mmCIF file of C-alpha atoms in Angstrom:
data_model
loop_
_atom_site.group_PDB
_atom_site.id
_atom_site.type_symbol
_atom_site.label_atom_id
_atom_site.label_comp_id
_atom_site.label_asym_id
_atom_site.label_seq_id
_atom_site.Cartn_x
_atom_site.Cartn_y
_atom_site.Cartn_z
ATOM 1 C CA UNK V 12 24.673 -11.346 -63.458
ATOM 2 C CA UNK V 13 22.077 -13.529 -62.050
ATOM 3 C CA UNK V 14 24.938 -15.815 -60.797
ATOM 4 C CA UNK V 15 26.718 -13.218 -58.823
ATOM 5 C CA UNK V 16 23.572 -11.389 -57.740
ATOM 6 C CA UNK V 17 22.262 -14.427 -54.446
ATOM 7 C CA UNK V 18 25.326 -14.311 -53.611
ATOM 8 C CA UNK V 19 25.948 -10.792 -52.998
ATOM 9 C CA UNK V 20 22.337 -10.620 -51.536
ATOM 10 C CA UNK V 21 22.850 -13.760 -48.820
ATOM 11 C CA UNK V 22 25.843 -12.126 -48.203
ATOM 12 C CA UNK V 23 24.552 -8.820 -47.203
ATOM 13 C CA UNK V 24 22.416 -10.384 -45.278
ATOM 14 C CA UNK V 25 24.752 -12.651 -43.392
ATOM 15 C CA UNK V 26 26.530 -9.279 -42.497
ATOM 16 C CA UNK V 27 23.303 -7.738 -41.551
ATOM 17 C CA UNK V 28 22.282 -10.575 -39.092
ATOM 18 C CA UNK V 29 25.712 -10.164 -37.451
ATOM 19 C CA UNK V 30 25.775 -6.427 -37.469
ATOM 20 C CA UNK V 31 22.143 -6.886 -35.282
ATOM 21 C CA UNK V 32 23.553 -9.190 -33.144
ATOM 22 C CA UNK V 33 26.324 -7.051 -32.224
ATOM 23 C CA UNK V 34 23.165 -4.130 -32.242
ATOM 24 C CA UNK V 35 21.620 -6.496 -29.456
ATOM 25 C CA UNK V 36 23.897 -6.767 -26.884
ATOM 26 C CA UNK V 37 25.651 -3.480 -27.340
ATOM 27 C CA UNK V 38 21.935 -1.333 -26.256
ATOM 28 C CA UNK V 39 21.196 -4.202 -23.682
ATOM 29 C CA UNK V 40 24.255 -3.796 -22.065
ATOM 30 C CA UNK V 41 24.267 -0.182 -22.522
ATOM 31 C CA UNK V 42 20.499 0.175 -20.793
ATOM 32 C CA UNK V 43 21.952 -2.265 -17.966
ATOM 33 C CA UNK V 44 24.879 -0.044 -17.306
ATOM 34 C CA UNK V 45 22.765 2.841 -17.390
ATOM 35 C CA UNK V 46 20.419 1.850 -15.152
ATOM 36 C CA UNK V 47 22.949 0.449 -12.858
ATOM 37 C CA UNK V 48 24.477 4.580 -12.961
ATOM 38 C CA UNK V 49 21.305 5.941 -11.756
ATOM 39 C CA UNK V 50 21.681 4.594 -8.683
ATOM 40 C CA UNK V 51 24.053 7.102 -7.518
ATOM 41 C CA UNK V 52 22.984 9.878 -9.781
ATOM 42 C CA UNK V 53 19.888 11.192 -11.946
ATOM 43 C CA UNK V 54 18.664 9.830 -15.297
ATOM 44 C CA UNK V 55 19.458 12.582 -17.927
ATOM 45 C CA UNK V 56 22.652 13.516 -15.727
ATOM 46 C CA UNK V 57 23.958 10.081 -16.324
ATOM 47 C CA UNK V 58 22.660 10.049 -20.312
ATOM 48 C CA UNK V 59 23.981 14.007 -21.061
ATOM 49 C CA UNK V 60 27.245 12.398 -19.539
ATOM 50 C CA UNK V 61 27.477 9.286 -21.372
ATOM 51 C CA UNK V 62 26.489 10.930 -24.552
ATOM 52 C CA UNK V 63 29.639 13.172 -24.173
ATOM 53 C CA UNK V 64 31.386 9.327 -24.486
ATOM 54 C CA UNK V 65 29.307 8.657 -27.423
ATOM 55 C CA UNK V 66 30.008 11.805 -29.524
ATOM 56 C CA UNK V 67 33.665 11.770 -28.770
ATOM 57 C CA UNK V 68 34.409 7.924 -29.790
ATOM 58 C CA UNK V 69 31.838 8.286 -33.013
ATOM 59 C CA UNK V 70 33.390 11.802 -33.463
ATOM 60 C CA UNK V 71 36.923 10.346 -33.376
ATOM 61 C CA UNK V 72 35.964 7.261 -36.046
ATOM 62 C CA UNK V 73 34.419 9.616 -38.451
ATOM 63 C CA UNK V 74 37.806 11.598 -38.463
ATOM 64 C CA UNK V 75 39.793 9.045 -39.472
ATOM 65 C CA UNK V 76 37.289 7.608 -41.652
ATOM 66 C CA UNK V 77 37.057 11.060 -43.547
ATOM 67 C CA UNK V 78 33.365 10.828 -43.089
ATOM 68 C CA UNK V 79 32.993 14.333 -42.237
ATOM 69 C CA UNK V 80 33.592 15.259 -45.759
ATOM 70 C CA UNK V 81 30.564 12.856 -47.086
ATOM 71 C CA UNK V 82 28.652 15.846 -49.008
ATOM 72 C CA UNK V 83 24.744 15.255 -47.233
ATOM 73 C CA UNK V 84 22.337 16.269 -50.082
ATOM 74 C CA UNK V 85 19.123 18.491 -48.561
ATOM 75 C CA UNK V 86 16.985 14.897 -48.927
ATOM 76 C CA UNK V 87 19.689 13.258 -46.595
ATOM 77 C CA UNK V 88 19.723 16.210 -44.222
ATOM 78 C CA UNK V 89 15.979 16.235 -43.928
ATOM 79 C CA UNK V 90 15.792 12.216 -43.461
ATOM 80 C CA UNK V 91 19.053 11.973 -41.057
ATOM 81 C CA UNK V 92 17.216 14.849 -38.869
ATOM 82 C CA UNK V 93 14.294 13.324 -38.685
ATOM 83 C CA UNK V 94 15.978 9.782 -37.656
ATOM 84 C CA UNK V 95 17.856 11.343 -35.010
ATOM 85 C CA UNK V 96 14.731 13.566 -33.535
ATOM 86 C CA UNK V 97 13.240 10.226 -33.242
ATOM 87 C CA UNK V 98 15.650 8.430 -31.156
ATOM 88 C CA UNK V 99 15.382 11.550 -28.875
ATOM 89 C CA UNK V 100 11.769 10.708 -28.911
ATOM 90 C CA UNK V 101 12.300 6.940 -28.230
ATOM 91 C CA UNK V 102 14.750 8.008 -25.359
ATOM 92 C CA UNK V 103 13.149 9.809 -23.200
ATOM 93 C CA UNK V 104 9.986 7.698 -22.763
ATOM 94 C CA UNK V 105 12.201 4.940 -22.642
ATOM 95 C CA UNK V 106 14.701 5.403 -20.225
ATOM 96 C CA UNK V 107 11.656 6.805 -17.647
ATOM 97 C CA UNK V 108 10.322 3.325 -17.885
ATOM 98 C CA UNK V 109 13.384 1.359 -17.724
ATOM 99 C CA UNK V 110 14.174 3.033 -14.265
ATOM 100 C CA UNK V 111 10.948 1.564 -13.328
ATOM 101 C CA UNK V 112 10.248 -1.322 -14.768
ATOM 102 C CA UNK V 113 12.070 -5.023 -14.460
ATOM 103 C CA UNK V 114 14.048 -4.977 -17.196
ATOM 104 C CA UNK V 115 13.179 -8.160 -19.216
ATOM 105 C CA UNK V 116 9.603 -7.020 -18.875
ATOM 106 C CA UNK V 117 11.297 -3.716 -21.118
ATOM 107 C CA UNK V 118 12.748 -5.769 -23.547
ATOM 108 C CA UNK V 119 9.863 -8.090 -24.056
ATOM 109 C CA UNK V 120 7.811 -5.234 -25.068
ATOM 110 C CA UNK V 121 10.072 -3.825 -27.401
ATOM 111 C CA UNK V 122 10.343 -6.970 -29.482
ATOM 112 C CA UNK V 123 6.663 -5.786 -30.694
ATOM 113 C CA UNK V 124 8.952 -4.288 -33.182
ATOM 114 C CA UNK V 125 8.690 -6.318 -36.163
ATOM 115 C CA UNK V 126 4.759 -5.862 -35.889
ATOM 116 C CA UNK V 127 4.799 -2.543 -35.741
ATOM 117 C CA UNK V 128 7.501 -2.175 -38.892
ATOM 118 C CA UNK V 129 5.284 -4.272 -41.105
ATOM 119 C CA UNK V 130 2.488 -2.459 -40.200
ATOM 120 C CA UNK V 131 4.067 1.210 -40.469
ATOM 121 C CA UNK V 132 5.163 -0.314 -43.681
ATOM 122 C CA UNK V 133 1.905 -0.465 -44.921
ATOM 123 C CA UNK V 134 0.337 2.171 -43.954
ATOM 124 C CA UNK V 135 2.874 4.738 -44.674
ATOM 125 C CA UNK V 136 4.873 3.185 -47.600
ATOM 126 C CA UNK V 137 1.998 1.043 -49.334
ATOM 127 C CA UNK V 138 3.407 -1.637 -48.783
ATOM 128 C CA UNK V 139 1.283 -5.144 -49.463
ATOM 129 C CA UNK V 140 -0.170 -6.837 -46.190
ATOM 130 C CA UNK V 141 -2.205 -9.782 -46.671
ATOM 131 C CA UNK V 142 -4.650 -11.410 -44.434
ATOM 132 C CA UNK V 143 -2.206 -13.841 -42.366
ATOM 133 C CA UNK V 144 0.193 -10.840 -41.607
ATOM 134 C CA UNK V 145 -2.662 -8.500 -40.419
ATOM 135 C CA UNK V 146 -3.980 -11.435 -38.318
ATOM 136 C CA UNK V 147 -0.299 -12.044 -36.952
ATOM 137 C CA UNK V 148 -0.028 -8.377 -36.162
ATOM 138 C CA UNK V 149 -3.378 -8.553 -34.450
ATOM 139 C CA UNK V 150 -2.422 -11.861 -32.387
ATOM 140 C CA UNK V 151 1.154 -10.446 -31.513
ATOM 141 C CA UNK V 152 -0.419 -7.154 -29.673
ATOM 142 C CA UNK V 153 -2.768 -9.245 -27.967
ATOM 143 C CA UNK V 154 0.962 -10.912 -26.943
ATOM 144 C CA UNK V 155 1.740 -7.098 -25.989
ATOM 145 C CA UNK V 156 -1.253 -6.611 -23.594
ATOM 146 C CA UNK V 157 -0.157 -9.733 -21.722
ATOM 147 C CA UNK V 158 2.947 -8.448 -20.754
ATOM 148 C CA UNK V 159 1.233 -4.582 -20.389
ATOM 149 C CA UNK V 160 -1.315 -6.559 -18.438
ATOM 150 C CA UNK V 161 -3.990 -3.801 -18.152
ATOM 151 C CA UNK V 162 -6.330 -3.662 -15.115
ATOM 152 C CA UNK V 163 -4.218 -6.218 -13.364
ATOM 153 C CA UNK V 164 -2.416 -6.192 -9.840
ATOM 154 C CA UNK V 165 0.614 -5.795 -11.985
ATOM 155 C CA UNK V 166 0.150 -2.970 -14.424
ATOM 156 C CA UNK V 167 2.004 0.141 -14.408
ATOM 157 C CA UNK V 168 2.129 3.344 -16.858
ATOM 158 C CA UNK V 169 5.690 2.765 -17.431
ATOM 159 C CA UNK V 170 4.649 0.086 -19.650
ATOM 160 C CA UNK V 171 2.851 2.606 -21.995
ATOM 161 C CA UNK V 172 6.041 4.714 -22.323
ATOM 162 C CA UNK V 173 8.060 1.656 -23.772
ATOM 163 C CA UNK V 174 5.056 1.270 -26.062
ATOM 164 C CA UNK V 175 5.185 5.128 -27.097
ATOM 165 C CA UNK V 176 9.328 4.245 -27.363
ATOM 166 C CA UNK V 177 8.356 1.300 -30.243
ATOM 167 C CA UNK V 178 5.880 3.726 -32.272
ATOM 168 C CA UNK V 179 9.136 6.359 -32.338
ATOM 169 C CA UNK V 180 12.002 3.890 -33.327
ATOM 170 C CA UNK V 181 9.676 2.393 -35.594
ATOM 171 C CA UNK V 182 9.596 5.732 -37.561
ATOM 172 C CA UNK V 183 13.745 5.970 -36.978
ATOM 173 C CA UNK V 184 14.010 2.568 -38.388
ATOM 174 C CA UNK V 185 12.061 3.414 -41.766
ATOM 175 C CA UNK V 186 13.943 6.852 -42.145
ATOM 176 C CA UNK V 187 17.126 5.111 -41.931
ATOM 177 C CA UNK V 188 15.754 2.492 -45.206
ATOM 178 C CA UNK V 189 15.601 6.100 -47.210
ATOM 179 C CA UNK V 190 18.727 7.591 -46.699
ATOM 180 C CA UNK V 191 21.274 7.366 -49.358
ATOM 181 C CA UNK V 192 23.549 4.842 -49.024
ATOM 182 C CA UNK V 193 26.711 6.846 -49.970
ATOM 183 C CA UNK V 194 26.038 8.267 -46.504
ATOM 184 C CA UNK V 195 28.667 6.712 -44.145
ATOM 185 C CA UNK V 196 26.962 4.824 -41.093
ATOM 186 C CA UNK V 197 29.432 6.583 -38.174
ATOM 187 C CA UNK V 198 28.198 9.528 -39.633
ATOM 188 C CA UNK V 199 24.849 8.610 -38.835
ATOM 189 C CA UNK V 200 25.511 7.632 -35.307
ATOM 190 C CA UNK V 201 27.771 10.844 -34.599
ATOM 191 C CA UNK V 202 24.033 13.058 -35.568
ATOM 192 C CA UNK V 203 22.287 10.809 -33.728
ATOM 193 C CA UNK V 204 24.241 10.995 -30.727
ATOM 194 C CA UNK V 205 24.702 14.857 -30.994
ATOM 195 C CA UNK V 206 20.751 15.175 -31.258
ATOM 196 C CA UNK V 207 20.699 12.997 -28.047
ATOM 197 C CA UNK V 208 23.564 14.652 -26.167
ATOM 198 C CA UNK V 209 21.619 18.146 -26.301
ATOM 199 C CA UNK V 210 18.417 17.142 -25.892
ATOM 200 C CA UNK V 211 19.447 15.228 -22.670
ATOM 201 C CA UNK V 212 21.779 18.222 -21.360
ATOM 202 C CA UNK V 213 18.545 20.237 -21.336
ATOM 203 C CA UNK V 214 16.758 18.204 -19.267
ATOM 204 C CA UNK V 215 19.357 17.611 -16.820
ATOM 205 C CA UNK V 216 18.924 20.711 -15.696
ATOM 206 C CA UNK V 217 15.564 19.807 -14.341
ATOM 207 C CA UNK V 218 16.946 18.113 -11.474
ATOM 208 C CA UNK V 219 19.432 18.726 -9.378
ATOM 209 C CA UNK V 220 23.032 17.231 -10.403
ATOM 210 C CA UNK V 221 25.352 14.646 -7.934
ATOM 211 C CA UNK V 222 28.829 13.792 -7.614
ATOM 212 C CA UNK V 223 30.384 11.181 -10.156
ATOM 213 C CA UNK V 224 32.178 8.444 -7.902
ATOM 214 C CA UNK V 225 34.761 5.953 -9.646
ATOM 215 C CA UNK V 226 31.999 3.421 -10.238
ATOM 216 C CA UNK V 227 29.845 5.573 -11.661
ATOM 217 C CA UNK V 228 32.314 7.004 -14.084
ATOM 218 C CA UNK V 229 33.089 3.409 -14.971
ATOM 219 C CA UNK V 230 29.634 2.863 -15.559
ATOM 220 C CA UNK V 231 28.983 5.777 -17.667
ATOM 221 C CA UNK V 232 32.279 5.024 -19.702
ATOM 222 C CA UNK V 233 31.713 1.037 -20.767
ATOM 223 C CA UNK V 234 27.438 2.675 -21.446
ATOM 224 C CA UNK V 235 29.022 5.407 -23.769
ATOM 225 C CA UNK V 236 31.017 2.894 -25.717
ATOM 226 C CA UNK V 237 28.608 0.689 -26.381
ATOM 227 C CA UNK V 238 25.771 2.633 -27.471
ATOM 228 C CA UNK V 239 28.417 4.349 -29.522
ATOM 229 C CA UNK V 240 28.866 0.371 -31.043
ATOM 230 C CA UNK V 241 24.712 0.028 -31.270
ATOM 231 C CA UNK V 242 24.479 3.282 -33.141
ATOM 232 C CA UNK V 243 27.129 2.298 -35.493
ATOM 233 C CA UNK V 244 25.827 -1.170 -35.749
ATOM 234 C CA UNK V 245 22.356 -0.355 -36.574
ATOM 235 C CA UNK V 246 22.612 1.613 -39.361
ATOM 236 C CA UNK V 247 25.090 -1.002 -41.080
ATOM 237 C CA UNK V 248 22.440 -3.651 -39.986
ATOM 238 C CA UNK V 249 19.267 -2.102 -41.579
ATOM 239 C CA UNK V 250 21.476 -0.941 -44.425
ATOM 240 C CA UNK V 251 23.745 -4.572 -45.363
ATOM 241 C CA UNK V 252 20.995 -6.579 -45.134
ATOM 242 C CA UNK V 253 17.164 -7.327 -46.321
ATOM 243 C CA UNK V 254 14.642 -6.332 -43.516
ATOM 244 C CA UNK V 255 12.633 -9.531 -43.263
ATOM 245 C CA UNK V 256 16.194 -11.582 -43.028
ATOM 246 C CA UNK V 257 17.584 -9.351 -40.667
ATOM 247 C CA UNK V 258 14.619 -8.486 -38.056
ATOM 248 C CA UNK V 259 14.474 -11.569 -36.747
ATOM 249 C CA UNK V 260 18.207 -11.509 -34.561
ATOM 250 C CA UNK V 261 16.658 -8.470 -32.765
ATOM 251 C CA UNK V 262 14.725 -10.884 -30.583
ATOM 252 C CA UNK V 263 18.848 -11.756 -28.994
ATOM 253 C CA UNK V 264 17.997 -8.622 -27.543
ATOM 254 C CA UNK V 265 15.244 -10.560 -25.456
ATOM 255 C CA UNK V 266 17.464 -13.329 -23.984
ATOM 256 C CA UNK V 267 20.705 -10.550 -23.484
ATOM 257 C CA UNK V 268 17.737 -8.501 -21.225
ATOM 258 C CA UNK V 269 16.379 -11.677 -19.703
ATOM 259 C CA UNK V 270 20.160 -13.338 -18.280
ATOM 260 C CA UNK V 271 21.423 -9.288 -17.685
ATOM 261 C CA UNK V 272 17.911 -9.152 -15.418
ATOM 262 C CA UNK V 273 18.830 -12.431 -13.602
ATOM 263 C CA UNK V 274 22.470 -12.012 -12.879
ATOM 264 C CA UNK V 275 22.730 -8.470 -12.505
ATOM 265 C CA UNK V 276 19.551 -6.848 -10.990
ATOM 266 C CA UNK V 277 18.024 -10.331 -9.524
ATOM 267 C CA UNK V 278 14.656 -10.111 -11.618
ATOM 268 C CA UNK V 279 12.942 -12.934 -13.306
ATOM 269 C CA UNK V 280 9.962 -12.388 -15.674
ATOM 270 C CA UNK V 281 6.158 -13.829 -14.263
ATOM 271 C CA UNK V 282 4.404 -16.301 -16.143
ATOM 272 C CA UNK V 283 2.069 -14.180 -18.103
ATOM 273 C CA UNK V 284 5.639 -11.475 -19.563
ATOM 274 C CA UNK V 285 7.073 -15.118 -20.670
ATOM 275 C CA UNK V 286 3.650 -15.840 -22.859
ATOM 276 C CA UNK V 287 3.060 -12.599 -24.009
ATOM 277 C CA UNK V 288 6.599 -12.422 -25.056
ATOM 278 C CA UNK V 289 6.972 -15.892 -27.018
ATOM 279 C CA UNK V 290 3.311 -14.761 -28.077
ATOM 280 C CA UNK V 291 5.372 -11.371 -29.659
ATOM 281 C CA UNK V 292 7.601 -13.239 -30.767
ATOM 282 C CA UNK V 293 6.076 -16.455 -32.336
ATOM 283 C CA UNK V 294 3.771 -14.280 -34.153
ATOM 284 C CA UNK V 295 6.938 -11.603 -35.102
ATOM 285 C CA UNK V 296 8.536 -14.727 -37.001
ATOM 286 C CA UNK V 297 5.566 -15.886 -38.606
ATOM 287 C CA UNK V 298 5.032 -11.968 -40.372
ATOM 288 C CA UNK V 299 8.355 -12.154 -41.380
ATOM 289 C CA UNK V 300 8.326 -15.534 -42.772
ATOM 290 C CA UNK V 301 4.704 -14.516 -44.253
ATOM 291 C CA UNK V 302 7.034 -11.246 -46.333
ATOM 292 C CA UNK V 303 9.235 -13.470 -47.650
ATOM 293 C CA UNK V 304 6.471 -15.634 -49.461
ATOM 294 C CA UNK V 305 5.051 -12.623 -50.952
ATOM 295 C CA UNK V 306 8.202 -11.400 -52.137
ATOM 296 C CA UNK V 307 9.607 -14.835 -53.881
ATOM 297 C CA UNK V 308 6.129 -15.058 -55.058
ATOM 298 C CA UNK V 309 6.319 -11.331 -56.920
ATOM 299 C CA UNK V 310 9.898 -11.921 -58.307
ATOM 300 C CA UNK V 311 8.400 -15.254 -60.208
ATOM 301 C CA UNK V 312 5.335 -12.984 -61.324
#
């Protein structure tokens, strides 16, 4: 058994690592593509549209994978319900600010979320944090109010709604470690994307709607089908593969954001978002490598 068992493990975890790289730069495009449709029409227009994309692709995979006849225990339902009313959460906040805020700046704060997994970790699942991971959290939000900047020329709210968007998937992420894993992951992303197509057709109504040219059904189209892919993606990735192996390849999600900024909407980050993010980042790696120790270190105890 012990033979068979590393190899099983690095292998899940090789599959996790590419299933978040494929998580990565299916939601960065997405966002881009997104943001690039509410040019020509509103926000939650353009997301209650492309969710209609989302449901019928994940709707159409869980079909033919039988899914839909998975029996969900009441646990399950409870957990998968409270995943997916936390990515409705995360949305909203977050799509507000990435209308309004350069979009590597977005991305750079979102990579606080490592930090804010090993912290949530603790807190809520009593989980062991020792010394040099609490000071690593602490130095890797002082990495977050560089890039908030606070008080400066350059501050603006919309940087507190991507923070209130990490605090939410945080929560999604560790309801998604307690579901069963008999549960198939398109069935997760079909729930999800049902919770978000509602939610978002409600608030569409808030604002008036406009017309949906050729580009912007394009648009709307390529976002659908590849948040459909991140949904998918993400559950397999937090699911295949050990957390502190696989956490790391979110930060791809940085340098999609950063060359999708450059070439597509003409933004480059200042000098302070670059060292608060590497800050995030450095300090991200460094808990992560910190979990591992303690772990190796229990399985010889």
């Amino acid at each position: 058994m012990p033979l068979t068992a590393v190899p099983d493990r690095a292998a899940g975890n090789l599959r996790g690592a590419a299933y978040m790289l494929v998580v990565t730069a299916s939601f960065t495009t997405g966002d881009a593509l997104i943001r690039l449709a509410t040019e020509e029409m509103p926000l939650f227009q353009v997301i209650f549209l492309r969710s209609w994309i989302a449901v019928a692709f994940l709707g159409l995979l869980v079909w033919r994978a039988g899914a839909h006849r998975v029996r969900v225990g009441p646990r399950d339902r409870r957990l998968i319900g409270l995943r997916s009313a936390a990515e409705v959460c995360a949305m909203v906040p977050f799509f507000i600010a990435l209308a309004n805020m350069p979009f590597a700046n977005v991305s750079a704060l979102l990579q606080a979320l490592p930090l804010t997994l090993t912290l949530a970790g603790a807190v809520f699942l009593g989980e062991p944090v020792g010394w040099r991971r609490l000071a690593a959290i602490v130095v890797g939000f002082c990495g977050v109010l560089l890039i908030v900047q606070p008080g400066g020329s350059g501050f603006t709210a919309y940087a507190l709604l991507v923070l209130l968007t990490v605090a939410f998937v945080t929560f999604r992420d560790l309801s998604t470690r307690r579901i069963s894993p008999e549960i198939p992951a398109v069935l997760l992303g079909l729930v999800m994307a049902v919770f978000v197509l509602v939610s978002s057709g409600v608030l569409s109504l808030l604002t008036p709607w406009q017309p949906v040219t050729v580009r912007g059904a394009l648009l709307l189209f390529g976002a659908g089908v590849f948040i459909a892919s991140g949904y998918i993606f993400a559950a397999l990735a937090m699911r295949h593969g050990e957390i502190g192996f696989v956490t790391p390849f979110r930060y791809m999600a940085l340098v999609w954001a950063v060359l999708l900024g450059f070439f597509v909407f003409g933004e480059w980050p200042d000098a302070l978002t670059w060292a608060g993010a590497l800050l995030v980042v450095a300090t991200g790696l460094y808990t992560l490598y910190r979990e591992q120790v303690v772990r190796r270190a229990a399985r010889r105890a």
